[in-house]
Short mmCIF file of C-alpha atoms and ligand atoms in Angstrom, two decimals:
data_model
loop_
_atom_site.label_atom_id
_atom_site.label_comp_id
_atom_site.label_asym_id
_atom_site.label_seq_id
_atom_site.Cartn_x
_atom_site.Cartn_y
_atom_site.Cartn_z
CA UNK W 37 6.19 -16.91 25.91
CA UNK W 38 6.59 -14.74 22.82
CA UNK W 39 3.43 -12.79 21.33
CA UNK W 40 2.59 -13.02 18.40
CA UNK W 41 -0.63 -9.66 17.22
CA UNK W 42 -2.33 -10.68 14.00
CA UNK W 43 -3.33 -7.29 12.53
CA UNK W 44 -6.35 -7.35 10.52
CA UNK W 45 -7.34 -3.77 8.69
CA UNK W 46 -11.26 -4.13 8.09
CA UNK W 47 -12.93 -1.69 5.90
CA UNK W 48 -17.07 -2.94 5.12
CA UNK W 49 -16.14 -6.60 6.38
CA UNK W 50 -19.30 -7.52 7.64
CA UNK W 51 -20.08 -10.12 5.33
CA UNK W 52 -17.03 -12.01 6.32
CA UNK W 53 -15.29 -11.01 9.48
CA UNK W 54 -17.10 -13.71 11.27
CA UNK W 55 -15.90 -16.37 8.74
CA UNK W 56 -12.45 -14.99 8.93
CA UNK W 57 -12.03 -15.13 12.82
CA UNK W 58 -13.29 -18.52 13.02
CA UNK W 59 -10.77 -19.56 10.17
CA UNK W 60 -8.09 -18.05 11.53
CA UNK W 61 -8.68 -19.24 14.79
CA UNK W 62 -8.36 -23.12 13.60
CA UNK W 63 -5.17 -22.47 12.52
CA UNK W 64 -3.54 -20.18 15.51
CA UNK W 65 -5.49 -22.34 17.98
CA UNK W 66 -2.98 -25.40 17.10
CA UNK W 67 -0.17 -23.47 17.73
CA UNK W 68 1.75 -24.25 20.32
CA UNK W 69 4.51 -22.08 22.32
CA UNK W 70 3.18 -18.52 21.17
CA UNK W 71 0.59 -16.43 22.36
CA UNK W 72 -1.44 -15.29 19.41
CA UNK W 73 -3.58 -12.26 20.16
CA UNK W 74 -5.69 -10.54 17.31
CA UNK W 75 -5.94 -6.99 16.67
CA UNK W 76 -8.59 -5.54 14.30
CA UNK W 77 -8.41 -2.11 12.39
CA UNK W 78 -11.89 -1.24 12.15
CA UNK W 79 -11.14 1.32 9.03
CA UNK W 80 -14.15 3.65 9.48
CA UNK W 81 -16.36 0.55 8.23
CA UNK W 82 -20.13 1.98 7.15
CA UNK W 83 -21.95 -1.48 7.43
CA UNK W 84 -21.96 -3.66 10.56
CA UNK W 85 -17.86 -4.77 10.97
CA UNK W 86 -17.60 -2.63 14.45
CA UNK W 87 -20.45 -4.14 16.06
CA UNK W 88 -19.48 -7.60 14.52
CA UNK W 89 -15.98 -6.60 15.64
CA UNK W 90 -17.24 -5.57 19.14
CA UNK W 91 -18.44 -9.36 19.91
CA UNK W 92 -15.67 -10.79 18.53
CA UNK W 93 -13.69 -9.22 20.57
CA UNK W 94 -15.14 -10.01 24.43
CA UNK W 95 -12.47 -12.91 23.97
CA UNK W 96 -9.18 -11.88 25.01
CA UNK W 97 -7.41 -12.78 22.28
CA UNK W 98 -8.98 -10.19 19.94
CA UNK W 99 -8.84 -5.95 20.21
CA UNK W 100 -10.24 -3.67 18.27
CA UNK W 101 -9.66 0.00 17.19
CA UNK W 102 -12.18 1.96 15.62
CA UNK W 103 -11.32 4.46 13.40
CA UNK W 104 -13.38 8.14 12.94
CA UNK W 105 -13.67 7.65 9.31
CA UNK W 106 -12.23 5.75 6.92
CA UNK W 107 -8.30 6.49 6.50
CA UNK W 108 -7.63 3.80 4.13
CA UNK W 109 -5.31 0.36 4.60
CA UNK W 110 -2.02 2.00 4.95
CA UNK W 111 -3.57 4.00 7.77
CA UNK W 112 -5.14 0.70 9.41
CA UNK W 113 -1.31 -1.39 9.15
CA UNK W 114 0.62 1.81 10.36
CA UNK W 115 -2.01 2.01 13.60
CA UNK W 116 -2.06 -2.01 13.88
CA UNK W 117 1.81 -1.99 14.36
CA UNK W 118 1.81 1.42 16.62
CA UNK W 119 -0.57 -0.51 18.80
CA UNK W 120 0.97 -3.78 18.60
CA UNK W 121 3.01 -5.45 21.60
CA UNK W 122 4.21 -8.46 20.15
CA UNK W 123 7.44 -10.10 19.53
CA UNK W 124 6.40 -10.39 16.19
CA UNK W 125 3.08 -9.26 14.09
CA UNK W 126 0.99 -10.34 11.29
CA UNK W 127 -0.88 -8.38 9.06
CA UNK W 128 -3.66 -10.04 7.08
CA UNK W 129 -6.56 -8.60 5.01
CA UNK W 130 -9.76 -9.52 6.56
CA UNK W 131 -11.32 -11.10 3.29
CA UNK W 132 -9.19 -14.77 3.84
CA UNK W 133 -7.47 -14.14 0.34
CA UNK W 134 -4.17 -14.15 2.88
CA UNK W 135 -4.38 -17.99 3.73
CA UNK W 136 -3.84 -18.18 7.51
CA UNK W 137 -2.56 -21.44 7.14
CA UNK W 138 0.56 -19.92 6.84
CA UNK W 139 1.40 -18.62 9.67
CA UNK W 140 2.83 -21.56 10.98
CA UNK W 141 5.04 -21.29 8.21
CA UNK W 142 6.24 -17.47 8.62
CA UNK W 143 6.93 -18.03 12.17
CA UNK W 144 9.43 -20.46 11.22
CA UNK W 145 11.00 -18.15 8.80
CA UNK W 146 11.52 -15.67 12.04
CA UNK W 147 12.50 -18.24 14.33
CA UNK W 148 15.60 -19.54 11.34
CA UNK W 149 16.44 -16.34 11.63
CA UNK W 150 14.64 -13.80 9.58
CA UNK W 151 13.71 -10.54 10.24
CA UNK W 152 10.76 -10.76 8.06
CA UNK W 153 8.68 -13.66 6.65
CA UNK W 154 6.96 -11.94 3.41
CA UNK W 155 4.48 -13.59 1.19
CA UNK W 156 4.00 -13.32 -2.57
CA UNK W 157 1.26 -14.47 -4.70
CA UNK W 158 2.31 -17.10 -7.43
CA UNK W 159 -0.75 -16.22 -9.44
CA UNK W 160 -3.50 -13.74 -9.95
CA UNK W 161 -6.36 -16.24 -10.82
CA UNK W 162 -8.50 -13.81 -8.27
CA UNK W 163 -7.71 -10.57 -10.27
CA UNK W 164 -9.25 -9.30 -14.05
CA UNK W 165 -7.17 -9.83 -16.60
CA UNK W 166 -6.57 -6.05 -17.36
CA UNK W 167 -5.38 -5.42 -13.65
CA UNK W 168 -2.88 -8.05 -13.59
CA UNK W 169 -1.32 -7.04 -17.11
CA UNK W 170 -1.57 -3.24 -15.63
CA UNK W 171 0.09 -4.36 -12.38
CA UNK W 172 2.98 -5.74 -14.02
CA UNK W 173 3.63 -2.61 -15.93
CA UNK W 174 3.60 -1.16 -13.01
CA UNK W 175 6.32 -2.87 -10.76
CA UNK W 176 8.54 -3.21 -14.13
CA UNK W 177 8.42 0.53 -14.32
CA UNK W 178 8.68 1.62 -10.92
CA UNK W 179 11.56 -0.92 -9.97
CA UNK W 180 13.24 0.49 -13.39
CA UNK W 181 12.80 4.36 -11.68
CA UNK W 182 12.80 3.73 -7.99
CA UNK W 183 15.46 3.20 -4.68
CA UNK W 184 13.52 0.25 -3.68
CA UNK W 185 12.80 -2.94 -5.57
CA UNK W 186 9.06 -4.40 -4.88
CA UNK W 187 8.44 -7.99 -6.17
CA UNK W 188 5.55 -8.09 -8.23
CA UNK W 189 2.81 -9.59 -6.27
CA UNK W 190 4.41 -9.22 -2.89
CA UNK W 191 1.03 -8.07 -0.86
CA UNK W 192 1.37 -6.47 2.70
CA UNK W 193 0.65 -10.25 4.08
CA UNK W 194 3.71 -10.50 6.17
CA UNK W 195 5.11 -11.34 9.44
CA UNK W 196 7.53 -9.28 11.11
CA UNK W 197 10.03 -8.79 14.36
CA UNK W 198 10.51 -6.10 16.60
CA UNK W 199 13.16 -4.96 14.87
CA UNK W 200 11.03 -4.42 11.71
CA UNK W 201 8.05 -3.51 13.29
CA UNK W 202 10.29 -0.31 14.82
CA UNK W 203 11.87 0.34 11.77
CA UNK W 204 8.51 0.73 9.93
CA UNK W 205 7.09 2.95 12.46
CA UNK W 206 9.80 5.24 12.72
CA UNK W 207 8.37 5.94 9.18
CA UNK W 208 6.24 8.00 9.75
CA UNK W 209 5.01 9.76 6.81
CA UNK W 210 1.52 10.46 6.26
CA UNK W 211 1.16 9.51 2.77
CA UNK W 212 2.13 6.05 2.83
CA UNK W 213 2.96 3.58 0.79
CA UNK W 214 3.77 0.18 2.62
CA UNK W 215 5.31 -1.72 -0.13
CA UNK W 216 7.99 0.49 -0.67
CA UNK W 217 8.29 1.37 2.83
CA UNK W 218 8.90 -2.72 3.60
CA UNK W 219 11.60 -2.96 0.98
CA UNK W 220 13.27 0.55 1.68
CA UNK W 221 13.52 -0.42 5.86
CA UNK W 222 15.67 -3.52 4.41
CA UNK W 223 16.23 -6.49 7.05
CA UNK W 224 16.77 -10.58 6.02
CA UNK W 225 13.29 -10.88 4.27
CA UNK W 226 12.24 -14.78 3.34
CA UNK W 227 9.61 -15.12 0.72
CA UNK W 228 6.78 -17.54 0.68
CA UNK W 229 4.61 -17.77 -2.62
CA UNK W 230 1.09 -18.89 -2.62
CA UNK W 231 -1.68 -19.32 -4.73
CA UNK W 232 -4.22 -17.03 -5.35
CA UNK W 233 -7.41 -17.00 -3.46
CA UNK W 234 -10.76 -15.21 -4.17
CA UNK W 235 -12.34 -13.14 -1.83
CA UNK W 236 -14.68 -15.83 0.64
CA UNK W 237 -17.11 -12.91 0.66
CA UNK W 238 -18.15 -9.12 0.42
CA UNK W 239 -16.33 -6.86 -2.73
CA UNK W 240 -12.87 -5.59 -3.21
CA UNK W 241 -12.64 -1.98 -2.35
CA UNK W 242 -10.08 -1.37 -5.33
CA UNK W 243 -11.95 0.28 -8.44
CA UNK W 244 -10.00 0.97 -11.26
CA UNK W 245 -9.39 5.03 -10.50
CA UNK W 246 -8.20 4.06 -6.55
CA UNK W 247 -5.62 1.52 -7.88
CA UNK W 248 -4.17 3.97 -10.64
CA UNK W 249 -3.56 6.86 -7.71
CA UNK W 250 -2.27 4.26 -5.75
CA UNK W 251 0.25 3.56 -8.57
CA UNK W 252 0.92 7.25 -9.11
CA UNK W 253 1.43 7.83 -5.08
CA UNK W 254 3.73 4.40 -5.21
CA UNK W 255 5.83 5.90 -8.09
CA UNK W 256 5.88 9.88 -5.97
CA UNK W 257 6.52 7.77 -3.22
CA UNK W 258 9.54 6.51 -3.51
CA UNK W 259 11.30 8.18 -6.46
CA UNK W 260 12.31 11.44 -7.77
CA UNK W 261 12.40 10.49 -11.73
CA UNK W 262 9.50 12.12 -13.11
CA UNK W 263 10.76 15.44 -12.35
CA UNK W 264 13.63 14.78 -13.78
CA UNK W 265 12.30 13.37 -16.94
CA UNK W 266 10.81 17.16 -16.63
CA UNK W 267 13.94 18.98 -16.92
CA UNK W 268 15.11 16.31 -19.45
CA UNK W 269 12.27 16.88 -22.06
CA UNK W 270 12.96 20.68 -21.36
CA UNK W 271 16.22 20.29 -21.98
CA UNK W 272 15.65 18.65 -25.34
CA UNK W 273 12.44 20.93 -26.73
CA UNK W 274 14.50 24.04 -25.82
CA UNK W 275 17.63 22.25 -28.11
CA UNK W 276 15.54 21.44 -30.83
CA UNK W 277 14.14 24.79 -31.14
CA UNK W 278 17.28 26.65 -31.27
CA UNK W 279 18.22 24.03 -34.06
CA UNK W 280 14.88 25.01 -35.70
CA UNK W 281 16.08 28.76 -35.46
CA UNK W 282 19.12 28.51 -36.66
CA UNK W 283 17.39 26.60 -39.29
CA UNK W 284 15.15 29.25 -40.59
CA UNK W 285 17.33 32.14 -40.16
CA UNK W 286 20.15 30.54 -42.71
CA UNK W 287 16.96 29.36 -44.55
CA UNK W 288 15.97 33.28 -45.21
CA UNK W 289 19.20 34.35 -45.76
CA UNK W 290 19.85 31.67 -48.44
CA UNK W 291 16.24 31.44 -50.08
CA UNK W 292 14.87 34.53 -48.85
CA UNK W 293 11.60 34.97 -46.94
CA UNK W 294 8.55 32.25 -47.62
CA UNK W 295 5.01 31.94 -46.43
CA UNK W 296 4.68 31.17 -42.87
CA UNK W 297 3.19 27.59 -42.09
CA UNK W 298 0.45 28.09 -40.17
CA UNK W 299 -0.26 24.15 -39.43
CA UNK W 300 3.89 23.82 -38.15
CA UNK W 301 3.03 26.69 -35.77
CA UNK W 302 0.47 25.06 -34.22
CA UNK W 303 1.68 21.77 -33.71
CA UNK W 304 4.16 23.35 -31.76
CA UNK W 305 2.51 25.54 -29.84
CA UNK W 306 0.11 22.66 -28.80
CA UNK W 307 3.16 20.25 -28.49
CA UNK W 308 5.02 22.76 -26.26
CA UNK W 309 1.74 23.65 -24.06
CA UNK W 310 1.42 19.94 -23.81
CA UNK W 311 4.76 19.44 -22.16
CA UNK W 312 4.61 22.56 -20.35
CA UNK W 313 1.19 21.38 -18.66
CA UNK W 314 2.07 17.80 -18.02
CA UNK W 315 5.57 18.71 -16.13
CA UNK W 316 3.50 21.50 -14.46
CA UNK W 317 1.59 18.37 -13.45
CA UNK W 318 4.44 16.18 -12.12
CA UNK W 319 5.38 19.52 -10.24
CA UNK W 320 2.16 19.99 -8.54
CA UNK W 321 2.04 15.75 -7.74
CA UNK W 322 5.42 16.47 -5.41
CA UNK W 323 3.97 19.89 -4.30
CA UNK W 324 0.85 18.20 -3.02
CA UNK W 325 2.47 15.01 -1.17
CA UNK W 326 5.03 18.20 0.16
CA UNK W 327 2.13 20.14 0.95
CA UNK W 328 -0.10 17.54 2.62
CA UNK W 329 3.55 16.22 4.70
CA UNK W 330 4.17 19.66 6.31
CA UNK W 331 1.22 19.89 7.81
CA UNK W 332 2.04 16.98 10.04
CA UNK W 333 -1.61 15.77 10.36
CA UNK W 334 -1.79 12.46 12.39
CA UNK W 335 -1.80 8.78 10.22
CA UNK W 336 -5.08 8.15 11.58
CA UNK W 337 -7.80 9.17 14.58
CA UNK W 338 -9.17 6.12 16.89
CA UNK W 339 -12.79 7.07 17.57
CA UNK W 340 -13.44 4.11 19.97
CA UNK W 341 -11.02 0.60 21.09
CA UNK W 342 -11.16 -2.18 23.43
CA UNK W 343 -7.62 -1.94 24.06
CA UNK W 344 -6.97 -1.52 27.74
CA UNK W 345 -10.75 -2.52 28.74
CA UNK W 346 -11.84 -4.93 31.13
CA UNK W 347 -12.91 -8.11 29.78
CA UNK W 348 -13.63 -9.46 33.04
CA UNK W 349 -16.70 -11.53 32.62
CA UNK W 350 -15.28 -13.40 29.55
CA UNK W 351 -11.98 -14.08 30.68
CA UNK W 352 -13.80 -16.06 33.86
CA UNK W 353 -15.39 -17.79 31.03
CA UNK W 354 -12.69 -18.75 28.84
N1 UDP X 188 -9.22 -2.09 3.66
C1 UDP X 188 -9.12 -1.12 4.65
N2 UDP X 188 -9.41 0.20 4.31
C2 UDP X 188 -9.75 0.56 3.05
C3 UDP X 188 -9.81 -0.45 2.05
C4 UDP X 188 -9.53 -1.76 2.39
O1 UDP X 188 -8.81 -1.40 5.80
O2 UDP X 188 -9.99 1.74 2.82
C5 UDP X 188 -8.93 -3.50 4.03
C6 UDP X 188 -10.03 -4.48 3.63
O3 UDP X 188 -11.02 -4.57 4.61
C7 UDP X 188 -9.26 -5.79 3.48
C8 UDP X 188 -7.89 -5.31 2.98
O4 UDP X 188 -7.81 -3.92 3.31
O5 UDP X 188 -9.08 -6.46 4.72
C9 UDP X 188 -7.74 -5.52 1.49
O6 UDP X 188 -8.79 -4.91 0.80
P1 UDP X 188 -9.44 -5.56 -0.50
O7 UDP X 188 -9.73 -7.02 -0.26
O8 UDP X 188 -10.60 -4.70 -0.87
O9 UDP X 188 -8.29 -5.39 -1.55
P2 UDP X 188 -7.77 -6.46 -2.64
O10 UDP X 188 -7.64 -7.78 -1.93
O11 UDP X 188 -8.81 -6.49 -3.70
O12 UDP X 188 -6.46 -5.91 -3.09
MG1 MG X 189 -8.99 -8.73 -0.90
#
């Protein structure tokens, strides 16, 4: 029988992980042929998930992994597929805004034939206006810029083989950034849309300053532009000043020397600094993910699991 792990990164989920296992669970229960097994990311959660997490999973179908701290989502997938054993895996955010009832659906896409069954949201009814007008800027620009294309609203709710699931992990940067990472690996990909849920419960752990350095690390991620775009307005203040020079010197010659203009001279000398400190900047983003690469550092650190403990007493049960 193929397995199928449902990977669940949970990050201050105590208000709902309850609600989502039993949801889930209605709709894996009823199907048939597959063994479903769950996996939770406990993501260094500072409320009540792990021990909420810790009865949940005495069943056999579920297994947790605790985290030391919190390493953030990406962390949670990358360690969710590392420790997965399936044919195929899930992953699903905990807050049942990733409708399990389509799973059924997305193992249908792998079983036609797909590597990947990948889900998109047809509308943002759950998001403020402002983000979704921002996110949309965002994937216009960094599809215009980047290798990869990412489909606006394609979330990490997806379903993938083996294949995929060994193409992802062999991956392995530190600083990741799944999205791109899904669309660089490549493999037969079939969409899904759905409509937009709201959270059943608990709050989004997305503020406004997390999701605009996520959209700066997306753009570092996966494309070298910016720091071209710093050579190129380089290239184009250093031409317009030797214009400028060649303007004033044949200026002097032919009208002979004038007052200097003190406000000209320092608009460019703030213009210039400008540039100079905002491609220093672009520098020092690729510097840092360089920097923070080298050193190698593991994805994530378990601090406690239920993988590969005895669940004797409730197995005899169920
Ligand atoms: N999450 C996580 N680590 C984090 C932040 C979030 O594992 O540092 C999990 C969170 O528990 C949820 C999923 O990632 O299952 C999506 O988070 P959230 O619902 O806050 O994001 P949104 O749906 O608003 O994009
Ligand atoms: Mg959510």
């Amino acid at each position: 029988m193929k397995k199928i792990d449902i990977i669940v990164p949970c990050y201050n989920e105590s208000e709902v992980i309850n609600l989502f296992y039993s949801e889930a669970k209605k709709t894996t229960d009823r199907i048939t042929g597959y063994e479903i097994h769950y996996l939770f990311i406990d993501d260094g959660s500072k409320d009540d998930t792990l021990n909420k997490l810790k009865i949940i999973c005495q069943n056999a179908d579920a297994d947790y992994i605790s985290f030391s701290r919190n390493f953030g989502k990406e962390a949670a997938m990358y360690a969710g597929l590392q420790n997965s054993t399936g044919d195929m895996a899930v992953i699903m955010d905990a807050d049942l805004q990733h409708p399990p009832a389509l799973i059924p659906q997305m193992i249908e896409g792998i079983e036609e034939g797909y590597d990947c069954t990948a889900t998109h949201r047809a509308t943002r009814d759950g998001d403020s206006k402002l983000r979704v007008a921002l996110t949309n800027r965002f994937y216009n620009f960094v599809n215009k810029i980047s290798e990869v294309d990412m489909p606006n609203g394609a979330g990490d709710f997806r379903m993938m083989n083996r294949k995929m699931i060994n193409a992802v992990l062999a991956m392995s940067e530190v600083q990741r950034f799944s999205k791109g990472i899904f669309s660089w690996v490549g493999f037969k990909t079939k969409w899904i849309a759905f409509n937009d849920v709201e959270r059943a419960a608990g709050e989004t752990k997305w503020s406004f300053w997390k999701l605009f350095l996520y959209a700066v690390d997306g753009i570092t991620a996966f494309s070298t532009a910016p720091l071209r775009l710093a050579s190129v307005l380089g290239s184009i203040i250093s031409a317009s000043a030797f214009v400028y020079l060649i303007y004033i010197i044949l200026k002097t010659i032919i009208v002979g020397k004038d007052f200097p203009g003190y406000a000209s001279v320092v608009t460019l000398i703030l213009f210039i600094g400008g540039i100079i400190i905002l491609t220093c900047g672009i520098l020092g983003e690729y510097i840092a993910k360089i920097y923070m690469e080298v050193k190698h550092r593991p994805i994530y650190l378990t601090g406690e699991t239920s993988i590969n403990s005895s669940k004797e007493e409730n197995k005899d049960e169920g």
